[in-house]
Short mmCIF file of C-alpha atoms in Angstrom, two decimals:
data_model
loop_
_atom_site.label_atom_id
_atom_site.label_comp_id
_atom_site.label_asym_id
_atom_site.label_seq_id
_atom_site.Cartn_x
_atom_site.Cartn_y
_atom_site.Cartn_z
CA MET A 1 109.26 113.39 114.18
CA SER A 2 112.24 112.59 116.30
CA HIS A 3 113.53 109.56 114.45
CA VAL A 4 113.29 111.54 111.30
CA ASP A 5 117.10 112.81 111.19
CA LYS A 6 119.03 110.04 112.10
CA PHE A 7 116.62 107.72 109.95
CA VAL A 8 117.21 110.65 106.37
CA LYS A 9 121.27 110.25 107.39
CA GLU A 10 121.86 106.70 107.92
CA LEU A 11 119.86 105.59 104.45
CA LEU A 12 121.74 108.32 102.73
CA SER A 13 124.90 106.88 103.94
CA SER A 14 123.70 102.96 104.03
CA ASP A 15 125.44 100.19 101.01
CA ALA A 16 122.71 100.00 99.90
CA MET A 17 122.23 103.39 98.17
CA LYS A 18 126.11 104.14 97.68
CA GLU A 19 125.31 103.56 93.56
CA TYR A 20 123.39 106.47 94.17
CA ASN A 21 125.38 109.35 94.19
CA ARG A 22 123.24 112.27 94.47
CA ALA A 23 119.75 112.77 96.10
CA ARG A 24 117.45 115.84 97.14
CA VAL A 25 115.31 114.80 100.54
CA TYR A 26 112.22 117.30 101.13
CA LEU A 27 110.26 117.11 104.52
CA ASP A 28 107.63 118.85 105.70
CA GLU A 29 108.82 119.20 109.45
CA ASN A 30 107.44 122.06 110.72
CA TYR A 31 104.94 120.82 113.00
CA LYS A 32 104.37 124.08 114.57
CA SER A 33 102.33 126.27 111.44
CA GLN A 34 99.19 124.86 111.78
CA GLU A 35 98.55 127.37 107.98
CA HIS A 36 101.58 125.37 106.14
CA PHE A 37 102.46 122.00 107.41
CA THR A 38 101.45 119.26 106.25
CA ALA A 39 103.68 116.20 107.35
CA LEU A 40 104.61 115.53 103.95
CA GLY A 41 108.37 114.09 102.42
CA SER A 42 109.66 113.11 99.26
CA PHE A 43 113.46 111.38 98.55
CA TYR A 44 114.93 111.54 95.70
CA PHE A 45 117.98 109.00 94.73
CA LEU A 46 119.58 109.15 90.98
CA HIS A 47 121.95 106.27 90.37
CA GLU A 48 124.93 106.92 88.98
CA SER A 49 124.38 105.46 85.65
CA LEU A 50 122.68 108.32 85.03
CA LYS A 51 124.77 111.54 83.74
CA ASN A 52 122.72 114.72 82.87
CA ILE A 53 119.74 114.85 85.36
CA TYR A 54 118.32 118.74 85.94
CA GLN A 55 115.43 119.51 88.37
CA PHE A 56 113.36 123.14 87.81
CA ASP A 57 113.87 126.03 89.26
CA PHE A 58 109.94 127.12 89.86
CA LYS A 59 111.11 129.87 91.18
CA ALA A 60 114.08 131.39 88.40
CA LYS A 61 111.66 128.61 85.89
CA LYS A 62 114.86 127.30 84.45
CA TYR A 63 116.43 123.65 84.57
CA LYS A 64 119.54 123.60 87.10
CA LYS A 65 122.06 120.56 86.70
CA VAL A 66 121.87 117.83 89.97
CA THR A 67 125.06 117.81 91.77
CA GLY A 68 125.70 116.36 95.13
CA LYS A 69 123.24 115.18 97.82
CA GLU A 70 121.36 117.89 99.92
CA ILE A 71 118.17 117.56 102.78
CA TYR A 72 115.64 120.19 103.00
CA SER A 73 113.34 119.58 106.02
CA ASP A 74 111.48 121.83 108.75
CA THR A 75 109.67 124.55 106.38
CA LEU A 76 110.21 123.87 102.86
CA GLU A 77 107.65 127.61 101.77
CA SER A 78 111.52 129.05 101.20
CA THR A 79 112.77 125.75 98.84
CA PRO A 80 113.15 127.22 94.75
CA MET A 81 112.76 123.85 93.41
CA LEU A 82 109.84 122.74 95.05
CA GLU A 83 105.69 123.62 95.25
CA LYS A 84 104.26 122.55 97.89
CA GLU A 85 100.51 123.83 99.41
CA LYS A 86 98.17 122.36 101.86
CA PHE A 87 94.81 122.92 101.28
CA PRO A 88 92.31 125.17 102.85
CA GLN A 89 90.53 124.62 105.97
CA ASP A 90 87.94 124.56 104.83
CA TYR A 91 87.60 121.91 102.30
CA PHE A 92 87.11 119.87 105.40
CA PRO A 93 86.43 122.21 108.23
CA GLU A 94 85.71 118.98 110.81
CA CYS A 95 89.50 118.25 111.03
CA LYS A 96 91.25 121.37 112.47
CA TRP A 97 94.59 119.87 112.39
CA SER A 98 94.29 118.34 109.41
CA ARG A 99 97.46 117.83 107.56
CA LYS A 100 96.65 117.47 103.94
CA GLY A 101 98.30 118.41 100.68
CA PHE A 102 100.96 117.98 98.20
CA ILE A 103 104.93 118.88 97.07
CA ARG A 104 104.89 119.03 93.96
CA THR A 105 109.23 118.96 91.90
CA ARG A 106 110.41 118.79 88.30
CA TRP A 107 112.80 116.98 86.33
CA CYS A 108 114.35 116.41 82.77
CA VAL A 109 115.86 113.00 82.78
CA ALA A 110 117.62 112.70 79.39
CA ASP A 111 114.92 114.50 76.32
CA CYS A 112 111.80 113.68 78.74
CA ALA A 113 110.56 116.44 81.40
CA PHE A 114 107.91 115.39 84.28
CA ASP A 115 106.29 116.20 87.66
CA LEU A 116 106.55 113.94 89.51
CA VAL A 117 103.86 115.17 92.70
CA ASN A 118 103.69 113.53 96.51
CA ILE A 119 99.86 114.59 97.30
CA HIS A 120 97.45 113.21 100.59
CA LEU A 121 94.26 113.69 100.58
CA PHE A 122 91.37 113.54 102.88
CA HIS A 123 89.91 110.40 105.34
CA ASP A 124 86.94 109.13 105.74
CA ALA A 125 85.91 110.43 109.47
CA SER A 126 82.75 108.09 109.82
CA ASN A 127 81.96 104.87 108.41
CA LEU A 128 78.36 105.46 109.36
CA VAL A 129 78.38 109.28 108.16
CA ALA A 130 80.32 107.10 104.78
CA TRP A 131 77.42 104.60 104.16
CA GLU A 132 74.77 106.99 104.09
CA THR A 133 75.42 108.00 100.75
CA SER A 134 76.39 107.00 97.58
CA PRO A 135 79.00 108.78 96.32
CA SER A 136 79.88 109.13 100.37
CA VAL A 137 80.00 113.26 101.22
CA TYR A 138 83.34 112.28 101.84
CA SER A 139 84.67 111.10 98.71
CA GLY A 140 83.01 114.66 96.67
CA ILE A 141 85.64 116.48 99.72
CA ARG A 142 89.05 114.28 97.58
CA ARG A 143 87.50 114.46 94.56
CA LYS A 144 87.03 118.85 94.89
CA ALA A 145 91.14 118.27 96.31
CA LEU A 146 92.34 116.52 93.91
CA GLY A 147 90.56 118.74 90.94
CA TYR A 148 92.71 121.50 93.05
CA VAL A 149 96.12 119.79 92.72
CA LEU A 150 95.35 118.42 88.97
CA ASP A 151 94.24 122.52 88.03
CA ARG A 152 97.20 123.65 89.97
CA ILE A 153 99.95 121.80 88.22
CA SER A 154 98.63 121.86 84.89
CA ASP A 155 97.78 126.10 85.12
CA GLN A 156 99.48 128.92 82.45
CA ARG A 157 102.41 129.51 85.40
CA PHE A 158 104.56 127.14 83.76
CA GLU A 159 105.41 124.72 80.43
CA LYS A 160 103.23 121.78 80.67
CA ALA A 161 104.81 118.55 81.67
CA SER A 162 103.76 114.86 81.97
CA TYR A 163 103.29 114.78 85.32
CA PHE A 164 103.06 111.13 88.19
CA VAL A 165 100.77 111.62 90.95
CA PHE A 166 101.48 108.83 94.25
CA GLY A 167 100.68 109.24 97.95
CA ASP A 168 97.59 108.14 99.67
CA PHE A 169 95.07 109.74 98.13
CA ASN A 170 92.15 107.91 100.85
CA PHE A 171 90.21 106.52 97.96
CA ARG A 172 87.89 104.03 99.69
CA LEU A 173 85.48 101.91 98.06
CA ASP A 174 81.59 103.46 97.79
CA SER A 175 80.56 101.98 100.96
CA LYS A 176 77.14 101.58 100.76
CA SER A 177 77.62 99.40 97.48
CA VAL A 178 79.95 97.41 99.52
CA VAL A 179 77.89 97.09 102.38
CA GLU A 180 74.98 96.67 100.14
CA THR A 181 77.11 93.14 98.67
CA LEU A 182 78.99 91.64 101.83
CA CYS A 183 75.20 91.24 103.38
CA THR A 184 72.99 90.94 100.78
CA LYS A 185 71.12 87.81 102.50
CA ALA A 186 71.07 90.27 106.56
CA THR A 187 68.94 91.65 107.86
CA MET A 188 69.20 94.99 109.57
CA GLN A 189 69.38 95.95 113.24
CA THR A 190 70.37 100.18 113.98
CA VAL A 191 71.53 100.83 117.80
CA ARG A 192 70.95 104.46 119.00
CA ALA A 193 72.44 106.87 121.16
CA ALA A 194 69.93 107.03 124.50
CA ASP A 195 70.53 110.73 125.14
CA THR A 196 70.85 112.27 121.13
CA ASN A 197 68.91 109.90 119.49
CA GLU A 198 71.69 109.36 117.10
CA VAL A 199 72.65 106.49 115.11
CA VAL A 200 75.97 104.69 116.63
CA LYS A 201 75.92 101.41 115.49
CA LEU A 202 74.38 98.89 112.32
CA ILE A 203 74.14 95.33 112.75
CA PHE A 204 73.84 93.06 109.60
CA ARG A 205 72.62 89.42 110.58
CA GLU A 206 71.94 86.13 108.49
CA SER A 207 68.55 85.64 108.30
CA ASP A 208 69.19 82.20 109.49
CA ASN A 209 72.07 80.01 110.42
CA ASP A 210 71.30 81.56 113.76
CA ARG A 211 70.69 84.78 113.07
CA LYS A 212 74.83 85.05 113.26
CA VAL A 213 76.02 88.32 112.97
CA THR A 214 78.20 89.22 109.91
CA LEU A 215 78.76 93.01 109.78
CA GLN A 216 79.24 95.88 112.80
CA LEU A 217 79.34 99.60 111.44
CA GLU A 218 79.62 102.44 114.08
CA LYS A 219 81.84 105.43 113.43
CA LYS A 220 85.71 103.77 113.53
CA LEU A 221 84.48 100.26 113.43
CA PHE A 222 84.24 97.85 110.22
CA ASP A 223 84.57 94.41 111.31
CA TYR A 224 83.12 91.59 108.86
CA VAL A 225 83.12 87.80 109.37
CA ASN A 226 84.80 86.83 106.63
CA GLN A 227 88.44 89.13 105.80
CA GLU A 228 89.80 86.38 103.32
CA VAL A 229 86.81 88.36 101.40
CA PHE A 230 89.43 91.06 100.72
CA ARG A 231 92.50 89.23 99.91
CA ASP A 232 91.09 87.00 97.40
CA ASN A 233 92.14 86.36 94.40
CA ASN A 234 93.66 90.29 95.64
CA GLY A 235 90.60 91.70 96.32
CA THR A 236 89.68 92.11 92.45
CA ALA A 237 86.13 91.11 93.05
CA LEU A 238 85.38 94.39 94.96
CA LEU A 239 87.56 96.02 92.38
CA GLU A 240 84.53 97.21 90.96
CA PHE A 241 83.22 99.38 94.07
CA ASP A 242 86.48 101.49 93.21
CA LYS A 243 84.64 104.75 91.69
CA GLU A 244 86.66 107.68 93.14
CA LEU A 245 89.07 107.52 89.93
CA SER A 246 86.66 107.64 87.32
CA VAL A 247 85.45 111.37 87.45
CA PHE A 248 88.86 112.11 86.69
CA LYS A 249 89.65 108.89 83.78
CA ASP A 250 90.56 112.13 81.19
CA ARG A 251 93.20 113.50 83.15
CA LEU A 252 94.80 110.21 85.00
CA CYS A 253 95.98 107.46 84.10
CA GLU A 254 96.84 103.84 86.76
CA LEU A 255 98.36 101.11 85.22
CA ASP A 256 95.91 97.73 86.00
CA ILE A 257 95.14 96.92 90.22
CA SER A 258 97.57 93.47 90.63
CA PHE A 259 97.79 93.55 94.75
CA PRO A 260 94.84 94.17 98.02
CA PRO A 261 93.84 96.99 99.54
CA SER A 262 96.34 98.49 100.93
CA TYR A 263 94.76 100.02 103.65
CA PRO A 264 93.77 99.53 107.35
CA TYR A 265 96.78 96.83 108.20
CA SER A 266 97.37 95.52 111.58
CA GLU A 267 100.32 97.34 113.44
CA ASP A 268 101.05 94.42 115.58
CA SER A 269 104.09 93.15 114.25
CA SER A 270 103.39 89.37 114.38
CA GLN A 271 99.69 90.07 111.58
CA GLY A 272 101.34 91.23 108.38
CA LYS A 273 98.74 89.91 106.25
CA GLN A 274 95.90 91.17 109.17
CA TYR A 275 93.60 93.90 108.43
CA MET A 276 92.41 96.22 111.16
CA ASN A 277 88.65 95.81 111.98
CA THR A 278 88.88 100.45 111.56
CA ARG A 279 87.58 100.75 108.43
CA CYS A 280 86.55 99.06 104.85
CA PRO A 281 90.13 97.99 103.41
CA ALA A 282 90.97 99.92 100.15
CA TRP A 283 93.16 100.45 98.04
CA CYS A 284 93.78 104.22 99.07
CA ASP A 285 97.82 104.37 98.20
CA ARG A 286 98.29 104.98 94.36
CA VAL A 287 100.74 105.82 91.52
CA LEU A 288 98.69 107.45 88.67
CA MET A 289 99.69 109.50 85.29
CA SER A 290 98.64 112.30 83.23
CA PRO A 291 98.06 110.50 79.60
CA SER A 292 101.02 111.57 78.12
CA ALA A 293 103.10 110.25 81.31
CA LYS A 294 101.69 106.25 80.61
CA GLU A 295 102.21 106.62 76.38
CA LEU A 296 105.78 108.08 78.15
CA ILE A 297 106.10 104.89 79.80
CA LEU A 298 104.30 102.51 77.61
CA ARG A 299 106.65 103.54 74.12
CA SER A 300 109.71 102.51 76.19
CA GLU A 301 108.36 99.29 77.09
CA SER A 302 109.89 96.20 74.77
CA GLU A 303 109.09 92.73 74.64
CA GLU A 304 110.88 92.34 78.45
CA LYS A 305 108.17 93.34 81.48
CA VAL A 306 109.75 96.56 82.24
CA VAL A 307 106.82 97.76 83.94
CA THR A 308 105.72 96.94 87.53
CA TYR A 309 103.20 98.17 89.67
CA ASP A 310 102.55 96.46 93.10
CA HIS A 311 102.67 96.81 96.93
CA ILE A 312 105.66 96.54 99.53
CA GLY A 313 105.90 93.45 102.13
CA PRO A 314 102.65 91.99 101.78
CA SER A 315 103.88 88.94 104.13
CA VAL A 316 105.56 91.52 106.68
CA CYS A 317 103.80 94.26 109.18
CA MET A 318 104.65 97.85 107.56
CA GLY A 319 102.74 99.59 109.12
CA ASP A 320 98.66 100.75 108.13
CA HIS A 321 99.59 101.27 104.54
CA LYS A 322 101.10 98.99 102.74
CA PRO A 323 103.76 100.72 100.23
CA VAL A 324 102.46 100.91 96.98
CA PHE A 325 105.60 100.68 94.28
CA LEU A 326 105.34 101.87 90.10
CA ALA A 327 109.30 100.39 88.43
CA PHE A 328 109.53 101.71 84.96
CA ARG A 329 112.04 102.78 82.15
CA ILE A 330 112.12 105.27 79.63
CA ALA A 331 113.75 104.32 76.96
CA PRO A 332 116.33 106.83 74.99
CA GLY A 333 114.43 108.84 73.00
CA ALA A 334 111.21 107.98 74.39
CA GLY A 335 110.60 112.11 75.19
CA LYS A 336 111.34 112.64 71.24
CA PRO A 337 107.39 113.45 70.00
CA HIS A 338 107.05 116.20 73.13
CA ALA A 339 110.61 118.19 72.44
CA ARG A 340 109.46 121.45 71.80
CA VAL A 341 108.54 121.15 75.44
CA HIS A 342 112.03 120.26 76.75
CA LYS A 343 113.86 122.96 75.18
CA CYS A 344 114.63 124.16 78.51
CA CYS A 345 116.47 121.00 79.61
CA VAL A 346 120.08 123.14 79.35
CA VAL A 347 122.88 122.85 81.95
CA GLN A 348 122.11 126.07 84.04
#
């Protein structure tokens, strides 16, 4: 946390950002509050070419014109310009200090009102547990939490608006199916703890080829013999095992994925393309949207390609997650069919 404030101030005053004359920064830094702390942060930079931008005040239930640069940190509970929630402890009881939750803001640009929701869902605590069932128990926990967020942002308290939901969803490939596919011709050896008889390791060996080990699986080990399978053609062959979004197909849309799994990359600065052997690589980091938000984007697209969904730093160490971005333009008037919803976008 000690580096965050300096980083934010340098970013706001940097030459690269000088054309962005308005900003809102929300940082949940109150780590002493076990009840509320999410460790989430949202940065919004507004370019000088955008003349009238309004942000929604959730307490006053009206839009306010955005001027200047403002930073909100420590506790965000008292800030009326956003909604922040941490998921209840009983969603993931085995993780005492879980920091999962969401931050929601609402904006009005020209005639388009939309929510921007920064989200962090629950991880897989054990590769062995994830492998036991299809879908995994962790997939069910994420489904429950994401459903909670979608219900919350589309309830009756405020007028409905299009929404973008982005962040670390921790979506994982269906572990059982992936292992079966990667180890089709392998035989499995089970290693148990001497004292508890609990399974602590699975070893998959080729039936021939000197019984060569192809995969080793432990609680925090996923050591597959050929990482190229996750990088070849951006891992497209494995997208069929990316199933967690399918239950939300009527509520969430996504553009086609054309980048490799975004996690877990090596944190060795000289190994920008290398995955760690802790988890099965997966597309954890996503930018999703409501059907009306997707309409808004595609309605604005002209013959030149203005929509890009990709990752950042493919060959550079960016930490264990590669950042994922969605870049698009909204054409003037694109929100006109929904004008009734946005009639409150007036100067306050």
